[in-house]
Amino acid sequence: QVQLVESGGGLVQPGGSLRLSCAASGIIFSINTMGWYRQALGRQREPGRQRELVARITSGGNIDYADSVKGRFTISRDNAKNTVYLQMNSLKPEDTAVYYCNSYYYSDYGGVPSEYDYWGQGAQVIVSS
């Protein structure tokens, strides 16, 4: 059974920092691309509302960030602990959202394409004075 468990969310003032953690089990963590996505509060159930990619890190250490968080957020992974982190600095009210951890792995072993795409339950981050 795959589990992605986020922690570290909460309420923070503008300009403050938070670190999110996502502990994974039931997957071969080191071969997965791990990512953080977010969705504005209250919009999780709106049809067609897609989660916004915040940052992701591949098994080889390649990293992508959304333009809106470049220079403020840092994603990292610890394969020994099966954990991915998101360090968020200089937080702004527009960063307020539910943050979701994602693991993704694609295989075409034997010519058969397979995707393994899992999500955590989400961690709420509120940036407000």
CSV table of N, CA, C and O in Angstrom, one decimal:
chain,number,residue,atom,x,y,z
A,1,GLN,N,0.8,-1.2,0.0
A,1,GLN,CA,0.0,0.0,0.0
A,1,GLN,C,0.9,1.2,0.0
A,1,GLN,O,1.8,1.4,0.8
A,2,VAL,N,0.6,2.1,-0.9
A,2,VAL,CA,1.4,3.4,-1.1
A,2,VAL,C,0.8,4.4,-0.1
A,2,VAL,O,-0.4,4.6,-0.1
A,3,GLN,N,1.7,5.1,0.6
A,3,GLN,CA,1.3,6.2,1.4
A,3,GLN,C,2.3,7.3,1.3
A,3,GLN,O,3.5,7.1,1.3
A,4,LEU,N,1.8,8.5,1.1
A,4,LEU,CA,2.5,9.8,1.1
A,4,LEU,C,1.9,10.6,2.2
A,4,LEU,O,0.8,11.0,2.1
A,5,VAL,N,2.7,10.9,3.2
A,5,VAL,CA,2.2,11.7,4.3
A,5,VAL,C,2.9,13.0,4.5
A,5,VAL,O,4.1,13.0,4.8
A,6,GLU,N,2.2,14.1,4.3
A,6,GLU,CA,2.7,15.4,4.4
A,6,GLU,C,2.7,15.9,5.8
A,6,GLU,O,1.8,15.5,6.6
A,7,SER,N,3.6,16.7,6.2
A,7,SER,CA,3.6,17.4,7.5
A,7,SER,C,4.3,18.7,7.3
A,7,SER,O,5.1,19.0,6.4
A,8,GLY,N,4.1,19.6,8.3
A,8,GLY,CA,4.8,20.9,8.3
A,8,GLY,C,4.0,22.1,7.9
A,8,GLY,O,4.5,23.2,7.9
A,9,GLY,N,2.8,21.9,7.5
A,9,GLY,CA,1.9,23.0,7.2
A,9,GLY,C,1.5,23.8,8.4
A,9,GLY,O,1.8,23.5,9.5
A,10,GLY,N,0.9,25.0,8.1
A,10,GLY,CA,0.4,25.8,9.2
A,10,GLY,C,0.2,27.2,8.8
A,10,GLY,O,0.1,27.5,7.6
A,11,LEU,N,0.0,28.1,9.8
A,11,LEU,CA,-0.2,29.5,9.6
A,11,LEU,C,1.1,30.2,9.8
A,11,LEU,O,1.8,30.0,10.8
A,12,VAL,N,1.4,31.1,8.9
A,12,VAL,CA,2.7,31.9,9.0
A,12,VAL,C,2.4,33.3,8.5
A,12,VAL,O,1.5,33.5,7.6
A,13,GLN,N,3.1,34.2,9.0
A,13,GLN,CA,3.0,35.6,8.6
A,13,GLN,C,3.7,35.9,7.3
A,13,GLN,O,4.7,35.1,6.9
A,14,PRO,N,3.3,36.8,6.5
A,14,PRO,CA,4.0,37.2,5.2
A,14,PRO,C,5.5,37.4,5.5
A,14,PRO,O,5.8,38.1,6.5
A,15,GLY,N,6.3,36.9,4.7
A,15,GLY,CA,7.8,37.0,4.9
A,15,GLY,C,8.4,35.9,5.7
A,15,GLY,O,9.6,35.7,5.8
A,16,GLY,N,7.5,35.0,6.3
A,16,GLY,CA,8.0,33.9,7.1
A,16,GLY,C,8.4,32.7,6.3
A,16,GLY,O,8.4,32.7,5.1
A,17,SER,N,8.7,31.6,7.0
A,17,SER,CA,9.2,30.4,6.4
A,17,SER,C,8.5,29.2,7.0
A,17,SER,O,8.0,29.2,8.1
A,18,LEU,N,8.4,28.2,6.2
A,18,LEU,CA,7.9,26.9,6.6
A,18,LEU,C,8.6,25.8,5.8
A,18,LEU,O,9.1,26.1,4.7
A,19,ARG,N,8.7,24.6,6.4
A,19,ARG,CA,9.3,23.5,5.7
A,19,ARG,C,8.3,22.4,5.7
A,19,ARG,O,7.9,21.9,6.7
A,20,LEU,N,7.9,21.9,4.5
A,20,LEU,CA,7.0,20.8,4.3
A,20,LEU,C,7.9,19.5,4.2
A,20,LEU,O,8.9,19.6,3.5
A,21,SER,N,7.4,18.4,4.7
A,21,SER,CA,8.0,17.1,4.5
A,21,SER,C,6.9,16.2,4.0
A,21,SER,O,5.8,16.3,4.3
A,22,CYS,N,7.4,15.2,3.2
A,22,CYS,CA,6.5,14.2,2.7
A,22,CYS,C,7.3,12.8,2.9
A,22,CYS,O,8.3,12.6,2.2
A,23,ALA,N,6.7,12.0,3.7
A,23,ALA,CA,7.3,10.7,4.0
A,23,ALA,C,6.6,9.7,3.1
A,23,ALA,O,5.4,9.5,3.2
A,24,ALA,N,7.3,8.9,2.4
A,24,ALA,CA,6.7,7.9,1.4
A,24,ALA,C,7.0,6.5,1.9
A,24,ALA,O,8.0,6.2,2.5
A,25,SER,N,6.0,5.7,1.6
A,25,SER,CA,6.2,4.2,1.9
A,25,SER,C,5.4,3.5,0.8
A,25,SER,O,4.5,4.0,0.2
A,26,GLY,N,5.8,2.2,0.6
A,26,GLY,CA,5.1,1.4,-0.4
A,26,GLY,C,5.6,1.6,-1.8
A,26,GLY,O,5.0,1.1,-2.8
A,27,ILE,N,6.6,2.5,-2.0
A,27,ILE,CA,7.2,2.7,-3.3
A,27,ILE,C,8.7,2.6,-3.3
A,27,ILE,O,9.3,2.7,-2.2
A,28,ILE,N,9.3,2.4,-4.4
A,28,ILE,CA,10.8,2.4,-4.5
A,28,ILE,C,11.2,3.9,-4.6
A,28,ILE,O,11.2,4.4,-5.7
A,29,PHE,N,11.3,4.6,-3.5
A,29,PHE,CA,11.4,6.0,-3.5
A,29,PHE,C,12.5,6.6,-4.4
A,29,PHE,O,12.2,7.5,-5.1
A,30,SER,N,13.6,5.9,-4.4
A,30,SER,CA,14.8,6.5,-5.1
A,30,SER,C,14.6,6.6,-6.6
A,30,SER,O,15.3,7.4,-7.3
A,31,ILE,N,13.7,5.8,-7.2
A,31,ILE,CA,13.5,5.9,-8.7
A,31,ILE,C,12.3,6.8,-9.1
A,31,ILE,O,12.1,7.0,-10.3
A,32,ASN,N,11.6,7.3,-8.1
A,32,ASN,CA,10.5,8.1,-8.4
A,32,ASN,C,10.8,9.6,-8.6
A,32,ASN,O,11.7,10.1,-7.9
A,33,THR,N,10.1,10.3,-9.5
A,33,THR,CA,10.1,11.7,-9.5
A,33,THR,C,9.2,12.2,-8.3
A,33,THR,O,8.0,11.7,-8.3
A,34,MET,N,9.7,13.1,-7.5
A,34,MET,CA,8.8,13.5,-6.4
A,34,MET,C,8.5,15.0,-6.6
A,34,MET,O,9.4,15.8,-7.0
A,35,GLY,N,7.3,15.4,-6.3
A,35,GLY,CA,6.9,16.8,-6.6
A,35,GLY,C,6.0,17.3,-5.5
A,35,GLY,O,5.4,16.6,-4.7
A,36,TRP,N,5.9,18.6,-5.5
A,36,TRP,CA,4.9,19.3,-4.7
A,36,TRP,C,4.0,20.1,-5.6
A,36,TRP,O,4.5,20.9,-6.5
A,37,TYR,N,2.7,20.0,-5.4
A,37,TYR,CA,1.7,20.7,-6.1
A,37,TYR,C,0.9,21.5,-5.1
A,37,TYR,O,0.9,21.2,-3.9
A,38,ARG,N,0.1,22.5,-5.6
A,38,ARG,CA,-0.7,23.2,-4.7
A,38,ARG,C,-2.1,23.6,-5.4
A,38,ARG,O,-2.1,23.7,-6.6
A,39,GLN,N,-3.0,23.8,-4.5
A,39,GLN,CA,-4.4,24.2,-5.0
A,39,GLN,C,-4.9,25.2,-4.0
A,39,GLN,O,-4.8,24.9,-2.8
A,40,ALA,N,-5.5,26.3,-4.5
A,40,ALA,CA,-6.0,27.3,-3.6
A,40,ALA,C,-7.0,26.8,-2.7
A,40,ALA,O,-7.8,25.9,-3.0
A,41,LEU,N,-7.1,27.3,-1.4
A,41,LEU,CA,-8.0,26.8,-0.5
A,41,LEU,C,-9.5,27.0,-1.0
A,41,LEU,O,-9.8,28.0,-1.6
A,42,GLY,N,-10.3,26.0,-0.7
A,42,GLY,CA,-11.7,26.0,-1.1
A,42,GLY,C,-11.9,25.6,-2.5
A,42,GLY,O,-13.1,25.5,-2.9
A,43,ARG,N,-10.8,25.3,-3.3
A,43,ARG,CA,-11.0,25.0,-4.7
A,43,ARG,C,-10.7,23.5,-5.0
A,43,ARG,O,-10.6,23.1,-6.2
A,44,GLN,N,-10.5,22.7,-3.9
A,44,GLN,CA,-10.0,21.4,-4.2
A,44,GLN,C,-11.1,20.5,-4.9
A,44,GLN,O,-10.7,19.6,-5.6
A,45,ARG,N,-12.3,20.9,-4.8
A,45,ARG,CA,-13.4,20.1,-5.4
A,45,ARG,C,-13.9,20.7,-6.6
A,45,ARG,O,-14.9,20.2,-7.2
A,46,GLU,N,-13.4,21.8,-7.1
A,46,GLU,CA,-14.0,22.4,-8.3
A,46,GLU,C,-13.6,21.6,-9.5
A,46,GLU,O,-12.4,21.4,-9.8
A,47,PRO,N,-14.6,21.3,-10.3
A,47,PRO,CA,-14.3,20.5,-11.6
A,47,PRO,C,-13.3,21.3,-12.4
A,47,PRO,O,-13.5,22.5,-12.7
A,48,GLY,N,-12.4,20.6,-13.0
A,48,GLY,CA,-11.4,21.2,-13.9
A,48,GLY,C,-10.3,22.0,-13.3
A,48,GLY,O,-9.4,22.4,-14.0
A,49,ARG,N,-10.4,22.2,-12.0
A,49,ARG,CA,-9.3,22.9,-11.3
A,49,ARG,C,-8.2,22.0,-11.1
A,49,ARG,O,-8.2,21.1,-10.4
A,50,GLN,N,-7.1,22.3,-11.8
A,50,GLN,CA,-5.9,21.5,-11.7
A,50,GLN,C,-5.0,22.0,-10.7
A,50,GLN,O,-5.0,23.2,-10.4
A,51,ARG,N,-4.3,21.1,-10.1
A,51,ARG,CA,-3.3,21.5,-9.1
A,51,ARG,C,-2.1,22.1,-9.8
A,51,ARG,O,-1.7,21.6,-10.9
A,52,GLU,N,-1.5,23.1,-9.2
A,52,GLU,CA,-0.4,23.8,-9.8
A,52,GLU,C,0.9,23.2,-9.4
A,52,GLU,O,1.1,23.0,-8.2
A,53,LEU,N,1.8,22.9,-10.3
A,53,LEU,CA,3.1,22.4,-10.0
A,53,LEU,C,3.9,23.5,-9.3
A,53,LEU,O,4.0,24.6,-9.8
A,54,VAL,N,4.4,23.2,-8.1
A,54,VAL,CA,5.3,24.1,-7.4
A,54,VAL,C,6.7,23.8,-7.6
A,54,VAL,O,7.5,24.6,-8.0
A,55,ALA,N,7.1,22.5,-7.4
A,55,ALA,CA,8.5,22.1,-7.6
A,55,ALA,C,8.5,20.5,-7.8
A,55,ALA,O,7.6,19.9,-7.2
A,56,ARG,N,9.5,20.0,-8.5
A,56,ARG,CA,9.7,18.6,-8.6
A,56,ARG,C,11.1,18.3,-8.7
A,56,ARG,O,11.9,19.1,-9.3
A,57,ILE,N,11.5,17.1,-8.3
A,57,ILE,CA,12.9,16.6,-8.4
A,57,ILE,C,12.9,15.2,-8.9
A,57,ILE,O,12.2,14.3,-8.3
A,58,THR,N,13.7,14.9,-9.9
A,58,THR,CA,13.7,13.6,-10.5
A,58,THR,C,14.6,12.7,-9.7
A,58,THR,O,15.3,13.1,-8.8
A,59,SER,N,14.6,11.4,-10.1
A,59,SER,CA,15.5,10.5,-9.4
A,59,SER,C,17.0,10.9,-9.6
A,59,SER,O,17.8,10.6,-8.7
A,60,GLY,N,17.3,11.6,-10.7
A,60,GLY,CA,18.7,12.0,-11.0
A,60,GLY,C,19.0,13.3,-10.4
A,60,GLY,O,20.1,13.8,-10.6
A,61,GLY,N,18.1,13.9,-9.7
A,61,GLY,CA,18.3,15.2,-9.1
A,61,GLY,C,18.0,16.5,-9.9
A,61,GLY,O,18.3,17.6,-9.5
A,62,ASN,N,17.4,16.3,-11.1
A,62,ASN,CA,17.0,17.4,-11.8
A,62,ASN,C,15.8,18.1,-11.2
A,62,ASN,O,14.9,17.4,-10.7
A,63,ILE,N,15.8,19.4,-11.2
A,63,ILE,CA,14.8,20.1,-10.4
A,63,ILE,C,14.1,21.2,-11.3
A,63,ILE,O,14.7,21.8,-12.1
A,64,ASP,N,12.8,21.3,-11.2
A,64,ASP,CA,12.0,22.3,-11.8
A,64,ASP,C,11.2,23.1,-10.8
A,64,ASP,O,10.7,22.5,-9.8
A,65,TYR,N,11.1,24.4,-11.0
A,65,TYR,CA,10.2,25.2,-10.1
A,65,TYR,C,9.3,26.0,-10.9
A,65,TYR,O,9.5,26.4,-12.1
A,66,ALA,N,8.1,26.3,-10.3
A,66,ALA,CA,7.2,27.3,-10.9
A,66,ALA,C,7.9,28.6,-10.8
A,66,ALA,O,8.6,28.9,-9.9
A,67,ASP,N,7.6,29.5,-11.8
A,67,ASP,CA,8.2,30.8,-11.9
A,67,ASP,C,7.9,31.6,-10.6
A,67,ASP,O,8.7,32.4,-10.1
A,68,SER,N,6.7,31.4,-10.1
A,68,SER,CA,6.2,32.2,-8.9
A,68,SER,C,7.0,31.9,-7.7
A,68,SER,O,6.9,32.7,-6.7
A,69,VAL,N,7.7,30.8,-7.6
A,69,VAL,CA,8.4,30.4,-6.4
A,69,VAL,C,9.9,30.4,-6.5
A,69,VAL,O,10.6,30.1,-5.5
A,70,LYS,N,10.4,30.6,-7.7
A,70,LYS,CA,11.9,30.5,-7.9
A,70,LYS,C,12.6,31.6,-7.0
A,70,LYS,O,12.1,32.7,-6.9
A,71,GLY,N,13.6,31.1,-6.4
A,71,GLY,CA,14.4,32.0,-5.5
A,71,GLY,C,13.8,32.0,-4.1
A,71,GLY,O,14.5,32.6,-3.2
A,72,ARG,N,12.7,31.5,-3.9
A,72,ARG,CA,12.1,31.5,-2.5
A,72,ARG,C,11.9,30.1,-2.0
A,72,ARG,O,12.0,29.9,-0.8
A,73,PHE,N,11.6,29.1,-2.8
A,73,PHE,CA,11.3,27.8,-2.4
A,73,PHE,C,12.5,26.9,-2.8
A,73,PHE,O,13.1,27.1,-3.9
A,74,THR,N,12.8,25.8,-2.0
A,74,THR,CA,13.8,24.8,-2.4
A,74,THR,C,13.3,23.4,-2.1
A,74,THR,O,12.8,23.2,-1.0
A,75,ILE,N,13.3,22.6,-3.1
A,75,ILE,CA,12.9,21.2,-3.0
A,75,ILE,C,14.2,20.4,-2.8
A,75,ILE,O,15.2,20.6,-3.4
A,76,SER,N,14.1,19.3,-2.0
A,76,SER,CA,15.2,18.4,-1.8
A,76,SER,C,14.7,17.1,-1.4
A,76,SER,O,13.5,16.9,-1.1
A,77,ARG,N,15.5,16.0,-1.5
A,77,ARG,CA,15.1,14.7,-1.2
A,77,ARG,C,16.2,14.0,-0.4
A,77,ARG,O,17.4,14.2,-0.7
A,78,ASP,N,15.7,13.1,0.4
A,78,ASP,CA,16.6,12.2,1.2
A,78,ASP,C,16.2,10.8,0.9
A,78,ASP,O,15.2,10.3,1.5
A,79,ASN,N,16.9,10.1,0.0
A,79,ASN,CA,16.5,8.8,-0.4
A,79,ASN,C,16.7,7.8,0.8
A,79,ASN,O,16.0,6.8,0.8
A,80,ALA,N,17.6,8.0,1.7
A,80,ALA,CA,17.8,7.1,2.8
A,80,ALA,C,16.6,7.2,3.7
A,80,ALA,O,16.3,6.2,4.4
A,81,LYS,N,15.9,8.3,3.8
A,81,LYS,CA,14.7,8.5,4.6
A,81,LYS,C,13.4,8.4,3.9
A,81,LYS,O,12.3,8.6,4.5
A,82,ASN,N,13.5,8.2,2.6
A,82,ASN,CA,12.2,8.1,1.8
A,82,ASN,C,11.4,9.4,2.0
A,82,ASN,O,10.2,9.3,2.1
A,83,THR,N,12.0,10.5,2.0
A,83,THR,CA,11.4,11.8,2.3
A,83,THR,C,11.8,12.9,1.3
A,83,THR,O,13.0,13.0,0.9
A,84,VAL,N,10.8,13.7,0.9
A,84,VAL,CA,11.0,14.8,0.1
A,84,VAL,C,10.6,16.1,0.9
A,84,VAL,O,9.7,16.0,1.7
A,85,TYR,N,11.4,17.2,0.7
A,85,TYR,CA,11.1,18.4,1.5
A,85,TYR,C,10.8,19.6,0.6
A,85,TYR,O,11.3,19.6,-0.6
A,86,LEU,N,10.1,20.5,1.1
A,86,LEU,CA,9.9,21.8,0.4
A,86,LEU,C,10.2,22.9,1.4
A,86,LEU,O,9.4,23.1,2.3
A,87,GLN,N,11.3,23.6,1.3
A,87,GLN,CA,11.6,24.7,2.2
A,87,GLN,C,11.0,25.9,1.5
A,87,GLN,O,11.4,26.3,0.4
A,88,MET,N,10.2,26.6,2.2
A,88,MET,CA,9.5,27.8,1.7
A,88,MET,C,9.9,29.0,2.5
A,88,MET,O,9.6,29.1,3.7
A,89,ASN,N,10.5,30.0,1.8
A,89,ASN,CA,11.0,31.2,2.5
A,89,ASN,C,10.3,32.4,1.8
A,89,ASN,O,9.7,32.3,0.7
A,90,SER,N,10.3,33.5,2.5
A,90,SER,CA,9.7,34.8,2.0
A,90,SER,C,8.3,34.5,1.5
A,90,SER,O,7.9,34.9,0.4
A,91,LEU,N,7.5,33.9,2.3
A,91,LEU,CA,6.2,33.5,2.0
A,91,LEU,C,5.3,34.7,1.8
A,91,LEU,O,5.4,35.7,2.5
A,92,LYS,N,4.4,34.6,0.8
A,92,LYS,CA,3.4,35.6,0.4
A,92,LYS,C,2.0,35.1,0.6
A,92,LYS,O,1.7,33.9,0.6
A,93,PRO,N,1.1,36.0,0.8
A,93,PRO,CA,-0.3,35.6,0.9
A,93,PRO,C,-0.8,34.7,-0.2
A,93,PRO,O,-1.6,33.8,-0.1
A,94,GLU,N,-0.3,35.0,-1.4
A,94,GLU,CA,-0.7,34.2,-2.6
A,94,GLU,C,-0.2,32.8,-2.6
A,94,GLU,O,-0.5,32.0,-3.5
A,95,ASP,N,0.7,32.5,-1.6
A,95,ASP,CA,1.2,31.1,-1.5
A,95,ASP,C,0.2,30.3,-0.7
A,95,ASP,O,0.4,29.1,-0.5
A,96,THR,N,-0.8,30.9,-0.1
A,96,THR,CA,-1.8,30.2,0.7
A,96,THR,C,-2.5,29.2,-0.2
A,96,THR,O,-3.0,29.5,-1.3
A,97,ALA,N,-2.5,27.9,0.2
A,97,ALA,CA,-3.0,26.8,-0.6
A,97,ALA,C,-2.9,25.5,0.2
A,97,ALA,O,-2.3,25.5,1.3
A,98,VAL,N,-3.5,24.5,-0.3
A,98,VAL,CA,-3.2,23.1,0.1
A,98,VAL,C,-2.1,22.6,-0.7
A,98,VAL,O,-2.2,22.6,-2.0
A,99,TYR,N,-1.1,22.1,-0.1
A,99,TYR,CA,0.1,21.6,-0.8
A,99,TYR,C,0.1,20.0,-0.8
A,99,TYR,O,0.0,19.4,0.3
A,100,TYR,N,0.2,19.5,-2.0
A,100,TYR,CA,0.1,18.0,-2.1
A,100,TYR,C,1.5,17.5,-2.6
A,100,TYR,O,2.1,18.0,-3.5
A,101,CYS,N,1.8,16.4,-2.0
A,101,CYS,CA,3.0,15.6,-2.4
A,101,CYS,C,2.6,14.6,-3.4
A,101,CYS,O,1.5,14.0,-3.4
A,102,ASN,N,3.5,14.4,-4.4
A,102,ASN,CA,3.2,13.5,-5.5
A,102,ASN,C,4.5,12.7,-5.8
A,102,ASN,O,5.6,13.2,-5.8
A,103,SER,N,4.2,11.4,-6.1
A,103,SER,CA,5.3,10.5,-6.6
A,103,SER,C,4.9,10.0,-8.0
A,103,SER,O,3.7,9.7,-8.2
A,104,TYR,N,5.8,10.0,-8.9
A,104,TYR,CA,5.5,9.5,-10.2
A,104,TYR,C,6.7,8.7,-10.8
A,104,TYR,O,7.8,9.0,-10.6
A,105,TYR,N,6.2,7.6,-11.4
A,105,TYR,CA,7.2,6.7,-12.1
A,105,TYR,C,6.6,6.2,-13.4
A,105,TYR,O,5.4,5.7,-13.4
A,106,TYR,N,7.3,6.2,-14.4
A,106,TYR,CA,6.9,5.7,-15.7
A,106,TYR,C,7.8,4.6,-16.1
A,106,TYR,O,9.0,4.7,-16.1
A,107,SER,N,7.2,3.5,-16.6
A,107,SER,CA,8.0,2.4,-17.1
A,107,SER,C,7.4,1.9,-18.4
A,107,SER,O,6.2,1.9,-18.6
A,108,ASP,N,8.3,1.5,-19.3
A,108,ASP,CA,7.9,0.8,-20.5
A,108,ASP,C,8.6,-0.5,-20.7
A,108,ASP,O,8.9,-1.0,-21.7
A,109,TYR,N,8.7,-1.2,-19.5
A,109,TYR,CA,9.4,-2.5,-19.4
A,109,TYR,C,8.7,-3.5,-20.3
A,109,TYR,O,7.4,-3.6,-20.2
A,110,GLY,N,9.4,-4.1,-21.2
A,110,GLY,CA,8.8,-5.1,-22.1
A,110,GLY,C,7.9,-4.5,-23.1
A,110,GLY,O,7.0,-5.2,-23.7
A,111,GLY,N,8.0,-3.2,-23.3
A,111,GLY,CA,7.1,-2.6,-24.3
A,111,GLY,C,5.7,-2.2,-23.8
A,111,GLY,O,4.9,-1.8,-24.5
A,112,VAL,N,5.5,-2.4,-22.5
A,112,VAL,CA,4.2,-2.1,-21.9
A,112,VAL,C,4.3,-0.9,-21.1
A,112,VAL,O,5.0,-0.9,-20.0
A,113,PRO,N,3.7,0.2,-21.5
A,113,PRO,CA,3.8,1.5,-20.7
A,113,PRO,C,2.9,1.4,-19.5
A,113,PRO,O,1.8,0.9,-19.5
A,114,SER,N,3.5,1.8,-18.4
A,114,SER,CA,2.8,1.8,-17.1
A,114,SER,C,3.2,3.1,-16.4
A,114,SER,O,4.4,3.6,-16.4
A,115,GLU,N,2.2,3.7,-15.7
A,115,GLU,CA,2.4,4.9,-14.9
A,115,GLU,C,2.0,4.6,-13.5
A,115,GLU,O,1.0,4.0,-13.2
A,116,TYR,N,2.9,5.1,-12.6
A,116,TYR,CA,2.6,4.9,-11.2
A,116,TYR,C,2.6,6.3,-10.6
A,116,TYR,O,3.6,7.0,-10.4
A,117,ASP,N,1.4,6.8,-10.3
A,117,ASP,CA,1.1,8.2,-9.9
A,117,ASP,C,0.3,8.3,-8.6
A,117,ASP,O,-0.8,7.8,-8.6
A,118,TYR,N,1.0,8.8,-7.6
A,118,TYR,CA,0.3,8.8,-6.2
A,118,TYR,C,0.3,10.1,-5.6
A,118,TYR,O,1.3,10.9,-5.9
A,119,TRP,N,-0.7,10.4,-4.8
A,119,TRP,CA,-0.8,11.7,-4.1
A,119,TRP,C,-1.0,11.5,-2.6
A,119,TRP,O,-1.6,10.6,-2.1
A,120,GLY,N,-0.5,12.5,-1.9
A,120,GLY,CA,-0.8,12.6,-0.5
A,120,GLY,C,-2.1,13.3,-0.2
A,120,GLY,O,-2.8,13.7,-1.2
A,121,GLN,N,-2.4,13.4,1.1
A,121,GLN,CA,-3.7,14.0,1.4
A,121,GLN,C,-3.7,15.5,1.4
A,121,GLN,O,-4.7,16.2,1.4
A,122,GLY,N,-2.5,16.1,1.5
A,122,GLY,CA,-2.4,17.5,1.4
A,122,GLY,C,-2.1,18.1,2.8
A,122,GLY,O,-2.5,17.6,3.8
A,123,ALA,N,-1.4,19.3,2.7
A,123,ALA,CA,-1.0,20.0,4.0
A,123,ALA,C,-1.4,21.5,3.7
A,123,ALA,O,-1.0,22.0,2.7
A,124,GLN,N,-2.1,22.0,4.6
A,124,GLN,CA,-2.6,23.4,4.5
A,124,GLN,C,-1.6,24.4,4.9
A,124,GLN,O,-1.0,24.3,6.0
A,125,VAL,N,-1.4,25.4,4.0
A,125,VAL,CA,-0.4,26.5,4.3
A,125,VAL,C,-1.2,27.8,4.2
A,125,VAL,O,-1.8,28.0,3.1
A,126,ILE,N,-1.2,28.5,5.2
A,126,ILE,CA,-1.9,29.8,5.2
A,126,ILE,C,-0.9,30.9,5.6
A,126,ILE,O,-0.3,30.9,6.6
A,127,VAL,N,-0.8,31.9,4.7
A,127,VAL,CA,0.1,33.0,4.9
A,127,VAL,C,-0.8,34.2,5.1
A,127,VAL,O,-1.4,34.7,4.2
A,128,SER,N,-0.8,34.7,6.3
A,128,SER,CA,-1.6,35.8,6.7
A,128,SER,C,-1.1,36.6,7.9
A,128,SER,O,-0.5,35.9,8.8
A,129,SER,N,-1.3,37.9,7.9
A,129,SER,CA,-1.0,38.6,9.1
A,129,SER,C,-2.1,38.7,10.1
A,129,SER,O,-2.0,39.4,11.1
